Structure formats: structure tokens, C-alpha cells
XYZ file of C-alpha atoms in Angstrom:
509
model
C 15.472 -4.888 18.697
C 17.470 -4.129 21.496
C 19.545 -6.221 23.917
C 20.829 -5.782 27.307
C 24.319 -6.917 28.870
C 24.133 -6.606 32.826
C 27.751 -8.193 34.601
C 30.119 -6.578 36.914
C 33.117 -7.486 35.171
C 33.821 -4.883 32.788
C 35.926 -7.224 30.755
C 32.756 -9.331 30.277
C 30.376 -6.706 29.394
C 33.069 -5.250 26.659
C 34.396 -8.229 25.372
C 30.309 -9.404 24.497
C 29.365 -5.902 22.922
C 32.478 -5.955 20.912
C 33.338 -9.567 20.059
C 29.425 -10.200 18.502
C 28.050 -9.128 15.213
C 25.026 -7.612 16.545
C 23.817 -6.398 13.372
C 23.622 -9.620 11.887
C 21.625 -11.085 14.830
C 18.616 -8.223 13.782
C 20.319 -6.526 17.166
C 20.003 -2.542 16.584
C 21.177 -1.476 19.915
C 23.259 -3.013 22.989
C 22.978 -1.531 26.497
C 25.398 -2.501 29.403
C 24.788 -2.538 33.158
C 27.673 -3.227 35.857
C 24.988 -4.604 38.327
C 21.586 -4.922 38.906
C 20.454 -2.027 40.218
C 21.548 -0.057 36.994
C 20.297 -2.927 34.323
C 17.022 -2.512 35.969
C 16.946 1.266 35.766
C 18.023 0.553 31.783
C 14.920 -1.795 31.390
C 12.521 0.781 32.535
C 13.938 3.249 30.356
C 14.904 1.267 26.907
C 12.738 -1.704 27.440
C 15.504 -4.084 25.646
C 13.968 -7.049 24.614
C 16.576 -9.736 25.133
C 18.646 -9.370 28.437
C 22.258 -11.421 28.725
C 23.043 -11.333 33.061
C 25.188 -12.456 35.349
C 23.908 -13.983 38.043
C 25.842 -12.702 40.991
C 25.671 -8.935 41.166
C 26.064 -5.866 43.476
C 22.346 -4.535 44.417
C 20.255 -6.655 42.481
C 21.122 -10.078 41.699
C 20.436 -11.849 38.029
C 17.417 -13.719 39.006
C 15.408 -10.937 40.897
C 16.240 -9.128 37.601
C 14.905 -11.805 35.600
C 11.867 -12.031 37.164
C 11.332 -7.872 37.804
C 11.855 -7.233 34.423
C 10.056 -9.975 32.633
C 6.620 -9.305 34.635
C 6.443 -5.159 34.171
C 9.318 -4.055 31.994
C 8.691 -6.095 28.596
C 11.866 -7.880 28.355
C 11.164 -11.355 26.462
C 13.830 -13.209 26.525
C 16.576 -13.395 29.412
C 19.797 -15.529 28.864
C 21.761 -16.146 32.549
C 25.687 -16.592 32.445
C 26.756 -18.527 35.199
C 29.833 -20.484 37.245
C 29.750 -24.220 37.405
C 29.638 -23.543 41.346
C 25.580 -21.501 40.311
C 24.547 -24.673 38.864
C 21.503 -24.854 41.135
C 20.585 -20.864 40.861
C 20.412 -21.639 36.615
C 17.795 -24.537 37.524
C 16.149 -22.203 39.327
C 16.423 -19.473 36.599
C 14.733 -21.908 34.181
C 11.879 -21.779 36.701
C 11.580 -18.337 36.517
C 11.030 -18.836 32.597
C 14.912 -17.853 31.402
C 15.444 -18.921 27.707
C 18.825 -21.145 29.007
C 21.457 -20.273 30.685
C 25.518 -20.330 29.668
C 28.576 -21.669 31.734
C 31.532 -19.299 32.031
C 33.794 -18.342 30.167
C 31.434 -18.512 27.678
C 31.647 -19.494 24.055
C 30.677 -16.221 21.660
C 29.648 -18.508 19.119
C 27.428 -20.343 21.050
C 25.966 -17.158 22.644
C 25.212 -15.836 18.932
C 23.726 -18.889 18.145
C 21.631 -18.028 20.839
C 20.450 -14.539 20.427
C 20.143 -14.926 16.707
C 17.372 -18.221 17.976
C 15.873 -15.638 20.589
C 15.689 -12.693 17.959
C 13.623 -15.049 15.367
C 11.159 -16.535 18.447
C 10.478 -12.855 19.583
C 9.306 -11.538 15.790
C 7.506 -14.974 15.793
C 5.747 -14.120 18.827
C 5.409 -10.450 17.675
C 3.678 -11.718 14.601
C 1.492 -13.652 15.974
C 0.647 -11.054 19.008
C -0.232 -8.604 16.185
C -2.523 -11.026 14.512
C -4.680 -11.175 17.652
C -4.406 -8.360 18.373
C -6.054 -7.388 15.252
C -8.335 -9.589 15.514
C -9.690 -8.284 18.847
C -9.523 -4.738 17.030
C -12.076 -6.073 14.542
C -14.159 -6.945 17.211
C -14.181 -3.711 18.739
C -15.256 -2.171 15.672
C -18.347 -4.488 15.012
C -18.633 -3.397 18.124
C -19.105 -7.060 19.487
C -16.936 -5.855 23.275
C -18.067 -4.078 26.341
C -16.119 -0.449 26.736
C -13.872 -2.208 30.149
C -12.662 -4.744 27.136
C -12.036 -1.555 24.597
C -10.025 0.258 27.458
C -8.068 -3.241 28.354
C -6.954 -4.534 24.754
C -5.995 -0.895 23.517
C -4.217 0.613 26.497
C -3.158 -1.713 29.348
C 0.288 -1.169 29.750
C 1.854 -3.509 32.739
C -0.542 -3.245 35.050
C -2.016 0.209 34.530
C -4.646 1.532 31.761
C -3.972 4.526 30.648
C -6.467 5.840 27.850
C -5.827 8.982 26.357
C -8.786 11.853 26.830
C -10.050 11.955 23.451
C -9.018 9.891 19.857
C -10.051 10.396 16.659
C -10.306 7.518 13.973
C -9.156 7.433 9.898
C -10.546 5.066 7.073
C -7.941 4.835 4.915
C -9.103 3.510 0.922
C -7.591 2.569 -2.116
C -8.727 4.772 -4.935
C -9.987 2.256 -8.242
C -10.800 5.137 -10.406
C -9.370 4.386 -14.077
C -9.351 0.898 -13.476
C -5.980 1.042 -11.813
C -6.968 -0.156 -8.361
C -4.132 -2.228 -6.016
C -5.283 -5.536 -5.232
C -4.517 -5.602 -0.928
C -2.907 -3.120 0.614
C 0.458 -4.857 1.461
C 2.494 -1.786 0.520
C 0.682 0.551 2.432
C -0.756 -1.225 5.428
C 0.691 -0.435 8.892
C 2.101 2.487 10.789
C 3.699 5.102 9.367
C 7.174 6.434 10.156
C 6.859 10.433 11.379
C 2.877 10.134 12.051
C 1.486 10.143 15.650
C -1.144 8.157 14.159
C -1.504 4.170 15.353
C -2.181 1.466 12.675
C -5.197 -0.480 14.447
C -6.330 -3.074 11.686
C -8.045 -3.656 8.042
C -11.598 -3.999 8.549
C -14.438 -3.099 5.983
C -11.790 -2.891 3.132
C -10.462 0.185 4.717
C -6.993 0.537 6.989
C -8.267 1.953 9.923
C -5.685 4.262 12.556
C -6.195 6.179 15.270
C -4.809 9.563 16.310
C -4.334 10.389 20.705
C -5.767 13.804 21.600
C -4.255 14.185 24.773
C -3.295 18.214 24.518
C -5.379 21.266 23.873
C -2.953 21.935 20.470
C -3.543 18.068 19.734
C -7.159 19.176 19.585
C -6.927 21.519 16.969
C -4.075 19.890 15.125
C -5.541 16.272 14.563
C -7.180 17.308 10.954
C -3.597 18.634 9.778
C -2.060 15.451 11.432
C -4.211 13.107 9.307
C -3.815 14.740 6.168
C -0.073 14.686 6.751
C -0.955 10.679 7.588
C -2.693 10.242 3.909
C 0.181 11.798 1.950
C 2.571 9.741 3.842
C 0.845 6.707 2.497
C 0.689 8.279 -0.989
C 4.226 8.973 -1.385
C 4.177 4.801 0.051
C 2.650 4.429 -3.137
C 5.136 5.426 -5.044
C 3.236 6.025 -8.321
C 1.321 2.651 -8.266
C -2.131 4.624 -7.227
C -4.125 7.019 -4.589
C -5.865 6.537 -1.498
C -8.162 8.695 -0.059
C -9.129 8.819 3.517
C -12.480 9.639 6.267
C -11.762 11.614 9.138
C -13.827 11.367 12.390
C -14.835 13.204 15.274
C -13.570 13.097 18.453
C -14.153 10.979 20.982
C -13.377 8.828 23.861
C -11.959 5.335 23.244
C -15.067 3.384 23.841
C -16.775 5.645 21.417
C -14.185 3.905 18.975
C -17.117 1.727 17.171
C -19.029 4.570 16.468
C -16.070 6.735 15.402
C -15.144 4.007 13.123
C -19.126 4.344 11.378
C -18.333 8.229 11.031
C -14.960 8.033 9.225
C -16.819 5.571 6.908
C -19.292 8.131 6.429
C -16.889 10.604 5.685
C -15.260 8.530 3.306
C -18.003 8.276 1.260
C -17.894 12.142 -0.040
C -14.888 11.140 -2.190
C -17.446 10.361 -5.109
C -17.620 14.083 -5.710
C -14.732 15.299 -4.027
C -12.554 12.809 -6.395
C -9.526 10.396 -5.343
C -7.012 11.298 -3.263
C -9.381 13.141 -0.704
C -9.078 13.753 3.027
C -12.440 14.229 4.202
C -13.718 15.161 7.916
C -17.087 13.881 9.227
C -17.302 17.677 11.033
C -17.265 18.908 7.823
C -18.987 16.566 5.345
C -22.374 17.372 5.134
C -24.435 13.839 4.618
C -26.573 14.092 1.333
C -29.834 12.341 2.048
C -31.254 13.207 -0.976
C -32.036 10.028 -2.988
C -30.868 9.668 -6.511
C -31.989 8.794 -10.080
C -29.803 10.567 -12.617
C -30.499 8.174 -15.128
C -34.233 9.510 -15.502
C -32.813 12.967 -15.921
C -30.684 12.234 -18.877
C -31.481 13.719 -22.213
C -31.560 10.379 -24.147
C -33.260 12.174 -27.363
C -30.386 14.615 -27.333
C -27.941 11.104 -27.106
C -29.783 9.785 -29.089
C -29.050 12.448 -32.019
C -25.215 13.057 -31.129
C -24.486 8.937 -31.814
C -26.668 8.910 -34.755
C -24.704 12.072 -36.453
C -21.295 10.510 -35.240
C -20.968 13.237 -33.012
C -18.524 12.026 -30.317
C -17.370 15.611 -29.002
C -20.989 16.590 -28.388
C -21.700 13.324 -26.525
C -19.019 13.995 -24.219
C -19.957 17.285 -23.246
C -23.893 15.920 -22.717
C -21.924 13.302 -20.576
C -19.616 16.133 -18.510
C -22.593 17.931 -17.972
C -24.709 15.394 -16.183
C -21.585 14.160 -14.274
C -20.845 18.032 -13.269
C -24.688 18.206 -11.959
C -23.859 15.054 -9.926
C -20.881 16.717 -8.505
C -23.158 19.748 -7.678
C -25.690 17.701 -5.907
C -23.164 16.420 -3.915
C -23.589 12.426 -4.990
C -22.236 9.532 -2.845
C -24.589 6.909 -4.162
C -21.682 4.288 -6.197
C -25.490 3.060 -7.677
C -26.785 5.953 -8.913
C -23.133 6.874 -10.801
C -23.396 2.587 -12.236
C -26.895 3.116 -13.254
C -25.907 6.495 -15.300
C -23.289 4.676 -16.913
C -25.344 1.776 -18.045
C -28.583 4.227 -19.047
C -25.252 6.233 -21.133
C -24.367 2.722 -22.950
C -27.850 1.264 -24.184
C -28.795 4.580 -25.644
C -25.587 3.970 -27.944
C -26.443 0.260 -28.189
C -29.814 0.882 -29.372
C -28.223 3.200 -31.774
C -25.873 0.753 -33.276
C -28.446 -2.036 -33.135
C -30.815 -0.062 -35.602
C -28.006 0.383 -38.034
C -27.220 -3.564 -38.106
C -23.568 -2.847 -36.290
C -21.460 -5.747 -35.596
C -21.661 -4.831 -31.652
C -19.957 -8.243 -30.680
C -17.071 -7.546 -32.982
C -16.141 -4.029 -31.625
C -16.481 -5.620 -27.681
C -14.347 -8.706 -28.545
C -11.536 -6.337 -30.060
C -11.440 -4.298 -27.327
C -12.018 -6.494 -24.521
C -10.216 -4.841 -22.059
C -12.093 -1.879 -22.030
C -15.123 -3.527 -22.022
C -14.914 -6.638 -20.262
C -13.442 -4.071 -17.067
C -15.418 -3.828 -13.880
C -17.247 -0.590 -13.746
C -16.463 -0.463 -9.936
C -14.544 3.533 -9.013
C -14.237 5.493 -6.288
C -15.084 8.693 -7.590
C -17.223 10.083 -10.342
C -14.220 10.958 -12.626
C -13.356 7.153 -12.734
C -17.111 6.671 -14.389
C -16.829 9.648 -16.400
C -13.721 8.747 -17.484
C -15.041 5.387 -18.601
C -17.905 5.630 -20.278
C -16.605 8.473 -22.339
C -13.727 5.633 -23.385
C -16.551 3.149 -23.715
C -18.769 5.366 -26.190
C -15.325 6.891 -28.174
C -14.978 3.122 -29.271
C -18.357 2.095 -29.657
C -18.619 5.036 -32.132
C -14.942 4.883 -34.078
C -16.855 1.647 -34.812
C -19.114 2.313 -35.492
C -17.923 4.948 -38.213
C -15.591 1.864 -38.899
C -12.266 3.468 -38.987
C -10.454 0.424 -38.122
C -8.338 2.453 -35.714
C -7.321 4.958 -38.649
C -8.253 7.900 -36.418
C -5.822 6.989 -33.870
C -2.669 7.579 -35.791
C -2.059 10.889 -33.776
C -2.308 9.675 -30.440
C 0.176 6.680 -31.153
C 2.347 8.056 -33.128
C 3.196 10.800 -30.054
C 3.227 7.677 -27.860
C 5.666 6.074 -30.253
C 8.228 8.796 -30.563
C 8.001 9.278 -26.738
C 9.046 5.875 -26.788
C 12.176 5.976 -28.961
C 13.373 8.784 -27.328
C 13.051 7.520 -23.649
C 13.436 4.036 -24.039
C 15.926 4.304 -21.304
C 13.417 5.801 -18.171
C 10.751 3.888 -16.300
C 7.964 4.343 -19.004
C 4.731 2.375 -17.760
C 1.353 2.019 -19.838
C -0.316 4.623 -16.729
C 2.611 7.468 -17.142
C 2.286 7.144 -21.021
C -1.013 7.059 -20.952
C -1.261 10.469 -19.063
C 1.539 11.642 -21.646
C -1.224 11.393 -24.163
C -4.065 12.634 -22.646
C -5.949 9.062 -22.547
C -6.972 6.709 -19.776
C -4.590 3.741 -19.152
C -7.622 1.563 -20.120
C -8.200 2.861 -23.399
C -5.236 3.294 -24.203
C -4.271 -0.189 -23.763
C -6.713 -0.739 -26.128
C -6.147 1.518 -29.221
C -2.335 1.133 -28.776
C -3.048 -2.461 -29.442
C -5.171 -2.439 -32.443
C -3.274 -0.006 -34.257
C 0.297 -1.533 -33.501
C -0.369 -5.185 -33.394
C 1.111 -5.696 -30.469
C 0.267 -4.724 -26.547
C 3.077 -1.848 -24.748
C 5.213 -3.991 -22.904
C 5.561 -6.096 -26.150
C 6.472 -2.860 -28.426
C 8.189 -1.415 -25.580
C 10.423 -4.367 -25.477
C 11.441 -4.358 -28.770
C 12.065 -0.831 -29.087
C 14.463 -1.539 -26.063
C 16.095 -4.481 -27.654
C 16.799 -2.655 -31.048
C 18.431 0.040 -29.022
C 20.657 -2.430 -27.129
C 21.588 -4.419 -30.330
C 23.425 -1.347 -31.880
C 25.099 -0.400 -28.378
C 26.354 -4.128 -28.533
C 28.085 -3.252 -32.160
C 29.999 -0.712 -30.390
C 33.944 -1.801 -28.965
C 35.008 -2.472 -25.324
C 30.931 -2.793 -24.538
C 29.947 -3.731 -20.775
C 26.808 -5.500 -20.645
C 25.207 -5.172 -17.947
C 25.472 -1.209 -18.599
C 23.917 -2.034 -22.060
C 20.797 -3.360 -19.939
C 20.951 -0.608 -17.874
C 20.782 2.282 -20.442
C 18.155 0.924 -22.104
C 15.856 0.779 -19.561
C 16.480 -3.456 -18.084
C 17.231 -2.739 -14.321
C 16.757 -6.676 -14.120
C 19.731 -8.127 -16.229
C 18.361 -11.905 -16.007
C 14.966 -9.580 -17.680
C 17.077 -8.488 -20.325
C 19.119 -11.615 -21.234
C 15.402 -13.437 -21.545
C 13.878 -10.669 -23.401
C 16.832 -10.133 -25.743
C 17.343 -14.529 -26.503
C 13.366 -14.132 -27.373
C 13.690 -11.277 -29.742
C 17.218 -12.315 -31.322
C 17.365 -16.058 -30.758
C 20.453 -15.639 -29.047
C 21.734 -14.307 -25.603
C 23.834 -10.692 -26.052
C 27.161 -12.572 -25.327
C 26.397 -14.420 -28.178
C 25.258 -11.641 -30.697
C 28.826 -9.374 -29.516
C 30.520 -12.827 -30.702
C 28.710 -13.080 -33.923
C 29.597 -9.876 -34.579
C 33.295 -9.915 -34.532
């Protein structure tokens, strides 16, 4: 936020930019002016958003500033300094819509009072100004305003509309494959530093920008400039998931509704493309072709591979199919749900037959199963209902999690030997080759506890013996072991030991 300081006394000006603590006000940059002619040319080229002025200056007096630069030059809030012998020019300053007005000399505490007030109404208004102006984007995109209203909410500046030639329009998505899917997108939405891309709103359950094509090179660079856009917003991420965007074509900005329906479109392709895709209406090509894969699949040849216990070949029957989908270029979420479920009953029917305890092996795994088969791309559902059948068939051979030994015991030593990095069930997971789901899942029946528990106590055990050692710190204690919170590790430690670290170092001498 910026802030303006137009008086002709040079003492004033540098005794308020240095006597205040700006920074602590949410100020990021001061301007001066020595009259009004030059705080006017400052407004039209920094737009400051709170202006402090005298009233009597050479040129251009405080009030005709006032009232010049809150109509056309976006300043919001406009404090007056004044003599007691101005009294009736600050009553008519508060006419003019001035915030209030101060009595010279004036009182820097007071004054920062002041602007700190001013600062907090004008991100209030901001805030709210964004909100409706969201709002009115939505609208647009349902397409419920004429094209004069389009132009008028997106581009009037001051008293001008000024539309660019041409825009172009991204759906930004959160990728659910895996099951690891972001509820809201509050650490993505917004506009993103470096991009010439504008945040418009969330509509649909997509972030929606828009890119200006207002050069020939902007033309032909717009694909490059929203990929760059969708890895900025990945790196946002920071780990946590993937989104994936649609691209449209161009257009002009009443053509924004319609763009909007194309980058949609676009978006759709990431079911075969896979998560973390950038796709281009231009070059997706629409797959009309309705369909069934669940009345192609080989359920005999299922059929045989769960009754022989043969998980490996099931697999590959179930890469196969999902590869042919991939082929056919499938966007249909329906058709890749309906697969899935056709996949499942052939193994239920299997188990049934053989008098399996079905409801046993679901309510031991529950979070696996009980998981909403809702991805984003085909390799989510592959990746699922191969998880799905591995368990349904380990219990089916009732191994009681035997045949898992290999997978945790890598997790395990992993865990003692890095107890000290950010390990999370999703990077371990990967570590081992499994889905975070499934994982989850076997790590908990075979260990008897769930990761974070295990993971805990591998910490704690590792802190208890760097406790025994002399002239130990703490805090660094938490730290090495992997607790960046140290309240976290004083709770977690007073669960596991039934007493708080400064306690235990105690004990021990």
C-alpha cells in the first residue's frame, strides 16, 4: 500500500516520512510532493492509496487535489493537515469526502493512529470489492450479462474501457487421483506472482484466469504463458498435490462465457492424459465416441486369475483394459467408475462362492474401501482397484498381512534412519512403491498402529537417548528429531513417557 505526503515545507514532508513506522502501518512505500501540481503528477503515476496534504499549496491547492485525485486517480483515503486559521476549508474538505483532517503542528502519534485506521478500512473495502466483484464474474460466466456489462465490470478504468483485442481463458483443477485430493483451494487460489495471467474467480469447482493478447508475440506465446501459470501453482503446492489445467481459444472479452465452456472442455482430456496436465482446446480433439468398457472386459479370464490366487495376472488384465481406455482417448469419469465396479463384483462373486468372510476383510481395511472412488485421471482408478483387489485376495488367501513383511520392513528402516526429515505417509508411500491409500492400510495391520502413531514413537525413542546425553538443549532435541513444533513435541513426548523432557533430563541425573 502506498501513501502520499504533499506540503511545501520540506521540514514537514521529512519529518512525517522519517518520524513514522511505516512498515508497521502495512505502508510499503511513501511518496512526497512540495505542492500540488507535483502530488498530482505522483497520483497519476503511483496511484498511492492514502494521501496526507496540506491545504495551502503552490499550483494546486489540497482540496482541488482531494477531489482530482479521489474521482480518476484511485486514491481512497485523503487526510488534510491544516492551521487553526483553515478551520472552514477542513469543513469543507469533509464535504469533499476527506477521512478527517489534523491541526498543525501535528501529533505523529495521532497521525499513525490514523493511517494504521485508514490502512485496515481500505483492505476492508478491498475485500469486500473483490467479493463482488467475483460475484459479477460468476455471472458473466453463466453467462447471465449482456457483452456492454462484460466490457464495463472487467475493464472500466476511470472513465475509459479499455478491453484488450483478444483473451484467452484457463480452468485450473485440483487433481484427486490416489485419494489425495485438497479440500478448497485456499493455498492456491488467486493471482500469481511473475504470470501475466489475471485471477477472475472459482466457478464450476475450477479457478478460472484469464491471459490479455494484446501483441502479435502475445499471440503465439499465450500456450507457453499458461503452462508457466500451472507450474507456478504447482510449486504453490508445495508437495500437498497436482492440478491440472484447460486452455482455451482466443477470443474477444464478450466471448468470455463461451471461452470459459472450452477450457472446461479441454480440461476434461486429463482422464487419459493423467494429472498434472496442461491441455489446449486447439489441440484436444473431443472424443464423441460413447463408452462401455465394462461389457468389453474379459470376466471369464478374471474370473480364473482370482480363483487361482493369481494377483499379478489380474493386474496386468486390469493395465490392459485401462491402457485401451487411454488409447481410445476416454473422458467419460462414468465409464472409468463403472469399470471399476464391473472389476470388483467379479472378485466378490469369487469370494462369495468360496464362503469368504467379505465383511471382515472391508471392516479391517476400511480406509481403502470405505474411500470415494471419485479421480481425475485413469491412473487414480487403476491405481485403486488394483489396491482394492491385492486385499480382497491376500484375504482371501488369508495371510493375515504375512505377505507384507517386505514392504514394511523397508518402510520401517527408512524410518529409523530419517526420523529427523519431513517423512509423510504420501512420500513414504512412493518410497515403497504403494499408493498412500493402501499403504495406510497394510502399514496398519501389520504394525498395530497407524504412521503418525509409529512415526511418533520412533521419534520419541530417538529423543529420549539424545536427552541422556550432557549439556543437552531442548528445543534442538525436538528439532533433530524431526518436531519443528516444540509445544508438538513436549505433548507427544508427556504421552509416550508420562512425563515432559525437562522432567525425564531430571530423573535422569
Amino acid at each position: 500500500m502506498k501513501v502520499l505526503i504533499a506540503d511545501d515545507e520540506m521540514h514537514i514532508r521529512n519529518g512525517l516520512r522519517t518520524g513514522i513506522d511505516w512498515e508497521s502501518l502495512g505502508i510499503d512505500m511513501v511518496l512526497t510532493a512540495e505542492d500540488g501540481r507535483e502530488a498530482h503528477l505522483v497520483c497519476q503515476k503511483e496511484r498511492p492509496e492514502i494521501i496526507i496534504t496540506d491545504i495551502r499549496m503552490p499550483g494546486m491547492d489540497g482540496l482541488e487535489l482531494t477531489g482530482q485525485a479521489g474521482r480518476s486517480l484511485g486514491a481512497k483515503k485523503v487526510i488534510i493537515l491544516s492551521g487553526y486559521s483553515e478551520f472552514e476549508y477542513a469543513k469543507k474538505a469533509i464535504g469533499l469526502g476527506v477521512v478527517d483532517y489534523l491541526l498543525k503542528p501535528v501529533n505523529i502519534r495521532e497521525l499513525s493512529e490514523l493511517v494504521e485506521k485508514c490502512a485496515a478500512d481500505i483492505r476492508e473495502e478491498e475485500r469486500r470489492e473483490g467479493l463482488t466483484r467475483q460475484e459479477k464474474i460468476r455471472d458473466i460466466l453463466d453467462k447471465k450479462l449482456p457483452a456492454e456489462e462484460i466490457r464495463n465490470i472487467l475493464y472500466r478504468k476511470g472513465g475509459e474501457i479499455l478491453c484488450p483485442p483478444e483473451i484467452a481463458v484457463g480452468a485450473v483443477s485440483l487433481d484427486k487421483s490416489y485419494g489425495r485430493y485438497i479440500q478448497g483451494y485456499e493455498k492456491v487460489r488467486g493471482d500469481v506472482p511473475g504470470s501475466r495471467t489475471v485471477y477472475l474467480a472459482e466457478a464450476d469447482e475450477v479457478l478460472v484466469y484469464m491471459a490479455e493478447i494484446r501483441t502479435r508475440e502475445e499471440r503465439s506465446g499465450y500456450y507457453a504463458e499458461f503452462a508457466g501459470l500451472l507450474n507456478a501453482v504447482n510449486r504453490k503446492l508445495a508437495g500437498m498435490g497436482s492440478c491440472s489445467m484447460g486452455v482455451s481459444g482466443r477470443g474477444a472479452v464478450t466471448d468470455i462465457p463461451q471461452l470459459f465452456e472450452q477450457a472446461k472442455k479441454a480440461l476434461a482430456h486429463r482422464m487419459y492424459l493423467g494429472d498434472g496436465s496442461c491441455i489446449y482446446f486447439d489441440m484436444a480433439r473431443l472424443n464423441q465416441e460413447k463408452m462401455y468398457p465394462f461389457l468389453q472386459f474379459d470376466r471369464r479370464r478374471a474370473r480364473e486369475s482370482v480363483e487361482m490366487l493369481r494377483i499379478d495376472q489380474l493386474r496386468e488384465l486390469i493395465s490392459v483394459h485401462f491402457d485401451e481406455m487411454k488409447r481410445m482417448k476416454c473422458t467419460d469419469v462414468k465409464a472409468a467408475q463403472e469399470l471399476c465396479v464391473t472389476i470388483k463384483n467379479v472378485v466378490f462373486d469369487v469370494m462369495r462362492e468360496k464362503g469368504v468372510d467379505i465383511a471382515g476383510i472391508l471392516d479391517s481395511n476400511q480406509e481403502l474401501f470405505q474411500s470415494q472412488m471419485e479421480y481425475t485421471s485413469l491412473d487414480g482408478y487403476e491405481a485403486w482397484i488394483c489396491d482394492y483387489c491385492d486385499l480382497l485376495l491376500r484375504g482371501l488367501k488369508d495371510l493375515s498381512g504375512k505377505c507384507y513383511s517386505a514392504v514394511i520392513s523397508k518402510a520401517v528402516d527408512y524410518m529409523n534412519q530419517h526420523y529427523g526429515e519431513d517423512i509423510t505417509l504420501k512420500s513414504l508411500a512412493e518410497k515403497v512403491n504403494k499408493s498412500a491409500s493402501y499403504f495406510s492400510c497394510i502399514f496398519k495391520k501389520e504394525m498395530g498402529v497407524n504412521f503418525n502413531e509409529y512415526l511418533n514413537q520412533v521419534r520419541i525413542k530417538n529423543a529420549m537417548e539424545m536427552l541422556r546425553l550432557p549439556d543437552v538443549v531442548i528445543y534442538e532435541v525436538a528439532e533433530k528429531t524431526g518436531f519443528h513444533d516444540y509445544k508438538y513435541f513436549t505433548k507427544v513426548f508427556r504421552k509416550l513417557c508420562g512425563c515432559s523432557p525437562t522432567e525425564y533430563i531430571n530423573h535422569k541425573k
